[in-house]
Structure formats: structure tokens, C-alpha cells
PDB file of C-alpha atoms in Angstrom:
ATOM      1  CA  UNK A 118       0.000   0.000   0.000  1.00 70.00           C
ATOM      2  CA  UNK A 119       1.254   3.477  -0.863  1.00 85.00           C
ATOM      3  CA  UNK A 120       1.799   5.764   2.076  1.00 91.00           C
ATOM      4  CA  UNK A 121       0.056   9.112   2.168  1.00 94.00           C
ATOM      5  CA  UNK A 122       2.271  12.103   1.322  1.00 96.00           C
ATOM      6  CA  UNK A 123       1.811  14.960   3.772  1.00 96.00           C
ATOM      7  CA  UNK A 124       3.045  18.447   2.815  1.00 97.00           C
ATOM      8  CA  UNK A 125       3.956  20.525   5.867  1.00 98.00           C
ATOM      9  CA  UNK A 126       5.722  23.795   6.649  1.00 98.00           C
ATOM     10  CA  UNK A 127       7.776  24.870   9.647  1.00 98.00           C
ATOM     11  CA  UNK A 128       8.797  28.284  10.959  1.00 98.00           C
ATOM     12  CA  UNK A 129      12.335  28.730  12.239  1.00 98.00           C
ATOM     13  CA  UNK A 130      11.559  31.766  14.374  1.00 97.00           C
ATOM     14  CA  UNK A 131      14.528  33.812  15.512  1.00 95.00           C
ATOM     15  CA  UNK A 132      14.314  36.403  18.284  1.00 94.00           C
ATOM     16  CA  UNK A 133      16.375  39.591  18.664  1.00 91.00           C
ATOM     17  CA  UNK A 134      19.060  37.648  20.547  1.00 93.00           C
ATOM     18  CA  UNK A 135      19.474  35.235  17.635  1.00 90.00           C
ATOM     19  CA  UNK A 136      17.818  32.371  19.542  1.00 95.00           C
ATOM     20  CA  UNK A 137      15.583  29.860  17.760  1.00 97.00           C
ATOM     21  CA  UNK A 138      12.083  28.891  18.959  1.00 98.00           C
ATOM     22  CA  UNK A 139      11.832  25.127  19.539  1.00 98.00           C
ATOM     23  CA  UNK A 140       8.453  23.523  20.300  1.00 98.00           C
ATOM     24  CA  UNK A 141       7.661  20.123  21.836  1.00 98.00           C
ATOM     25  CA  UNK A 142       4.809  18.061  20.383  1.00 96.00           C
ATOM     26  CA  UNK A 143       2.023  16.876  22.714  1.00 95.00           C
ATOM     27  CA  UNK A 144       1.533  13.340  23.991  1.00 95.00           C
ATOM     28  CA  UNK A 145      -1.025  11.236  22.137  1.00 93.00           C
ATOM     29  CA  UNK A 146      -0.099  12.573  18.678  1.00 91.00           C
ATOM     30  CA  UNK A 147       2.298  11.277  16.032  1.00 91.00           C
ATOM     31  CA  UNK A 148       5.894  11.944  17.117  1.00 95.00           C
ATOM     32  CA  UNK A 149       4.755  12.546  20.706  1.00 96.00           C
ATOM     33  CA  UNK A 150       7.148  14.708  22.765  1.00 97.00           C
ATOM     34  CA  UNK A 151       9.563  15.172  19.861  1.00 97.00           C
ATOM     35  CA  UNK A 152      10.769  18.723  19.256  1.00 98.00           C
ATOM     36  CA  UNK A 153       9.880  20.547  16.055  1.00 97.00           C
ATOM     37  CA  UNK A 154       9.687  23.910  14.380  1.00 98.00           C
ATOM     38  CA  UNK A 155       6.091  25.133  14.737  1.00 97.00           C
ATOM     39  CA  UNK A 156       3.911  24.872  11.654  1.00 97.00           C
ATOM     40  CA  UNK A 157       1.699  22.256  10.076  1.00 96.00           C
ATOM     41  CA  UNK A 158      -0.088  20.871   7.041  1.00 96.00           C
ATOM     42  CA  UNK A 159      -0.592  22.817   3.862  1.00 98.00           C
ATOM     43  CA  UNK A 160      -4.303  22.767   2.981  1.00 97.00           C
ATOM     44  CA  UNK A 161      -5.619  22.417  -0.589  1.00 93.00           C
ATOM     45  CA  UNK A 162      -5.314  25.660  -2.587  1.00 94.00           C
ATOM     46  CA  UNK A 163      -2.992  27.177   0.036  1.00 97.00           C
ATOM     47  CA  UNK A 164       0.556  28.400  -0.592  1.00 97.00           C
ATOM     48  CA  UNK A 165       3.269  27.214   1.821  1.00 97.00           C
ATOM     49  CA  UNK A 166       3.641  30.784   3.109  1.00 97.00           C
ATOM     50  CA  UNK A 167      -0.114  31.181   3.715  1.00 98.00           C
ATOM     51  CA  UNK A 168      -0.194  27.791   5.472  1.00 98.00           C
ATOM     52  CA  UNK A 169       2.698  28.768   7.724  1.00 98.00           C
ATOM     53  CA  UNK A 170       1.102  32.082   8.717  1.00 98.00           C
ATOM     54  CA  UNK A 171      -2.230  30.316   9.428  1.00 98.00           C
ATOM     55  CA  UNK A 172      -0.615  27.533  11.457  1.00 97.00           C
ATOM     56  CA  UNK A 173       1.372  29.953  13.635  1.00 98.00           C
ATOM     57  CA  UNK A 174      -1.795  31.879  14.455  1.00 97.00           C
ATOM     58  CA  UNK A 175      -3.590  28.581  15.288  1.00 97.00           C
ATOM     59  CA  UNK A 176      -0.727  26.985  17.265  1.00 96.00           C
ATOM     60  CA  UNK A 177       0.910  29.954  18.998  1.00 97.00           C
ATOM     61  CA  UNK A 178      -1.251  33.073  18.437  1.00 97.00           C
ATOM     62  CA  UNK A 179       1.629  34.659  16.507  1.00 97.00           C
ATOM     63  CA  UNK A 180       1.630  36.813  13.407  1.00 98.00           C
ATOM     64  CA  UNK A 181       4.929  36.133  11.654  1.00 98.00           C
ATOM     65  CA  UNK A 182       6.977  37.554   8.826  1.00 97.00           C
ATOM     66  CA  UNK A 183       8.355  34.822   6.578  1.00 98.00           C
ATOM     67  CA  UNK A 184      11.915  35.321   5.377  1.00 97.00           C
ATOM     68  CA  UNK A 185      14.242  32.999   3.451  1.00 96.00           C
ATOM     69  CA  UNK A 186      13.425  29.369   2.706  1.00 97.00           C
ATOM     70  CA  UNK A 187      15.865  27.055   4.472  1.00 97.00           C
ATOM     71  CA  UNK A 188      15.222  23.674   2.849  1.00 97.00           C
ATOM     72  CA  UNK A 189      12.658  21.067   1.846  1.00 98.00           C
ATOM     73  CA  UNK A 190      13.189  17.560   3.201  1.00 96.00           C
ATOM     74  CA  UNK A 191      11.264  14.313   2.889  1.00 97.00           C
ATOM     75  CA  UNK A 192      11.087  11.716   5.638  1.00 96.00           C
ATOM     76  CA  UNK A 193       9.150   8.446   5.679  1.00 96.00           C
ATOM     77  CA  UNK A 194       7.366   7.701   8.948  1.00 95.00           C
ATOM     78  CA  UNK A 195       5.066   4.790   9.781  1.00 93.00           C
ATOM     79  CA  UNK A 196       2.020   7.098   9.351  1.00 93.00           C
ATOM     80  CA  UNK A 197       3.062   8.600   5.992  1.00 95.00           C
ATOM     81  CA  UNK A 198       5.695  10.436   3.995  1.00 97.00           C
ATOM     82  CA  UNK A 199       6.249  13.970   5.274  1.00 97.00           C
ATOM     83  CA  UNK A 200       7.607  16.661   2.971  1.00 98.00           C
ATOM     84  CA  UNK A 201       8.690  19.544   5.213  1.00 98.00           C
ATOM     85  CA  UNK A 202       9.659  23.004   3.979  1.00 98.00           C
ATOM     86  CA  UNK A 203      11.199  25.303   6.583  1.00 98.00           C
ATOM     87  CA  UNK A 204      11.545  29.087   6.497  1.00 98.00           C
ATOM     88  CA  UNK A 205      13.418  31.581   8.628  1.00 97.00           C
ATOM     89  CA  UNK A 206      10.755  33.757  10.283  1.00 97.00           C
ATOM     90  CA  UNK A 207      10.349  36.608  12.746  1.00 97.00           C
ATOM     91  CA  UNK A 208       7.487  37.477  15.080  1.00 97.00           C
ATOM     92  CA  UNK A 209       5.574  40.450  13.704  1.00 97.00           C
ATOM     93  CA  UNK A 210       3.077  40.613  16.584  1.00 97.00           C
ATOM     94  CA  UNK A 211       1.800  38.515  19.449  1.00 96.00           C
ATOM     95  CA  UNK A 212       3.294  36.679  22.401  1.00 94.00           C
ATOM     96  CA  UNK A 213       3.859  32.935  22.193  1.00 95.00           C
ATOM     97  CA  UNK A 214       0.898  30.950  23.527  1.00 96.00           C
ATOM     98  CA  UNK A 215       1.235  27.161  23.593  1.00 96.00           C
ATOM     99  CA  UNK A 216      -2.114  26.204  22.030  1.00 96.00           C
ATOM    100  CA  UNK A 217      -0.819  22.948  20.519  1.00 93.00           C
ATOM    101  CA  UNK A 218       2.601  22.230  22.070  1.00 97.00           C
ATOM    102  CA  UNK A 219       3.435  21.143  25.622  1.00 97.00           C
ATOM    103  CA  UNK A 220       6.679  23.096  25.970  1.00 97.00           C
ATOM    104  CA  UNK A 221       8.867  25.596  24.136  1.00 97.00           C
ATOM    105  CA  UNK A 222      12.441  26.809  24.452  1.00 97.00           C
ATOM    106  CA  UNK A 223      14.480  29.613  22.920  1.00 98.00           C
ATOM    107  CA  UNK A 224      17.936  28.198  22.180  1.00 97.00           C
ATOM    108  CA  UNK A 225      21.034  29.600  20.490  1.00 95.00           C
ATOM    109  CA  UNK A 226      21.432  28.096  17.014  1.00 93.00           C
ATOM    110  CA  UNK A 227      24.603  26.339  18.183  1.00 92.00           C
ATOM    111  CA  UNK A 228      22.599  24.407  20.814  1.00 95.00           C
ATOM    112  CA  UNK A 229      19.402  23.443  18.981  1.00 95.00           C
ATOM    113  CA  UNK A 230      20.675  19.964  18.151  1.00 94.00           C
ATOM    114  CA  UNK A 231      20.720  19.067  21.872  1.00 96.00           C
ATOM    115  CA  UNK A 232      16.947  18.352  21.780  1.00 98.00           C
ATOM    116  CA  UNK A 233      15.202  15.156  20.609  1.00 98.00           C
ATOM    117  CA  UNK A 234      13.907  16.412  17.227  1.00 98.00           C
ATOM    118  CA  UNK A 235      11.401  14.892  14.828  1.00 96.00           C
ATOM    119  CA  UNK A 236      13.514  13.287  12.062  1.00 97.00           C
ATOM    120  CA  UNK A 237      12.144  15.495   9.262  1.00 96.00           C
ATOM    121  CA  UNK A 238      13.455  18.611  11.080  1.00 97.00           C
ATOM    122  CA  UNK A 239      17.047  17.371  11.425  1.00 96.00           C
ATOM    123  CA  UNK A 240      18.349  18.377   7.933  1.00 97.00           C
ATOM    124  CA  UNK A 241      17.121  21.951   8.555  1.00 96.00           C
ATOM    125  CA  UNK A 242      18.879  21.972  11.941  1.00 96.00           C
ATOM    126  CA  UNK A 243      22.204  21.193  10.259  1.00 94.00           C
ATOM    127  CA  UNK A 244      21.723  24.091   7.815  1.00 95.00           C
ATOM    128  CA  UNK A 245      20.662  26.487  10.600  1.00 95.00           C
ATOM    129  CA  UNK A 246      23.739  25.598  12.648  1.00 92.00           C
ATOM    130  CA  UNK A 247      25.962  26.265   9.615  1.00 90.00           C
ATOM    131  CA  UNK A 248      24.289  29.607   8.839  1.00 87.00           C
ATOM    132  CA  UNK A 249      23.644  30.918  12.343  1.00 81.00           C
ATOM    133  CA  UNK A 250      25.661  28.876  14.793  1.00 64.00           C
ATOM    134  CA  UNK A 251      29.059  30.405  14.055  1.00 57.00           C
ATOM    135  CA  UNK A 252      27.982  34.031  13.971  1.00 46.00           C
ATOM    136  CA  UNK A 253      29.344  34.903  17.429  1.00 41.00           C
ATOM    137  CA  UNK A 254      32.851  33.536  16.872  1.00 38.00           C
ATOM    138  CA  UNK A 255      33.364  35.379  13.549  1.00 31.00           C
TER     139      UNK A 255
END
């Protein structure tokens, strides 16, 4: 049987200190308690950017500005094949409210790989560390 392909987007939100917002998935859902970049499924007739803005309002009550695309990765899970596109983002307005996640952390880019991430997010983490993680030493 062919697995369902799920198109999702994730926001790599950076604050003024250069820290990245990391969010922990709830228990009882796929990838329970794994860390991820907030975001979600792209609905029919929705652009990735529109989906990401909608999901951040739904999950965290945040209005975001979407910046550069980081990467698109595909990972096969037992529940389907996830195609994840991540974007650097900034908070335009709002304060983080955990409407979907159980926990969040702001971490320096150099430290984000210390969490137990959902596998689809890991390629983006490597790119983020390369782009942002060395900024202080330079």
C-alpha cells in the first residue's frame, strides 16, 4: 500500500538575541514529545507561506513575517511520507501561547541539536547551525 504524502511547513523563528524557537509536540499525537519547528499541514489551494502564517496563528497566536526558505526535506514515517519546507521567520506581533505544544524553548542556534527532534526537522537543523551557529565567533 502506498503511504500518504503529507506536505507541511515549519517556521524557524529567531528572536532579537538570535535564539531559535523550539516547540515540543504533545503526547497522544504522532511523534509525541519530539521537538519541532512550529507549523503544520498545507491545505488544498494554500501556498506554503499562507499555510505557515495560518498555522502559527492557530498553534501559537503569533503573526509572523516569513523570510528565506531554508530547505525542503522528505522523511518516511510509519504514518506517511512527510515533505517539510522550513523558512526563517520573525514574530511580527503577538506573544507565544502554547495552544498545541506542551513546551517551548528559545535556544542559540549552536545548541538546537541538543533536543530530541522529529527526524524530518534534522536536515534543517544542520543548515541552521551552519548559517547561524558560528555568527558569534566570527
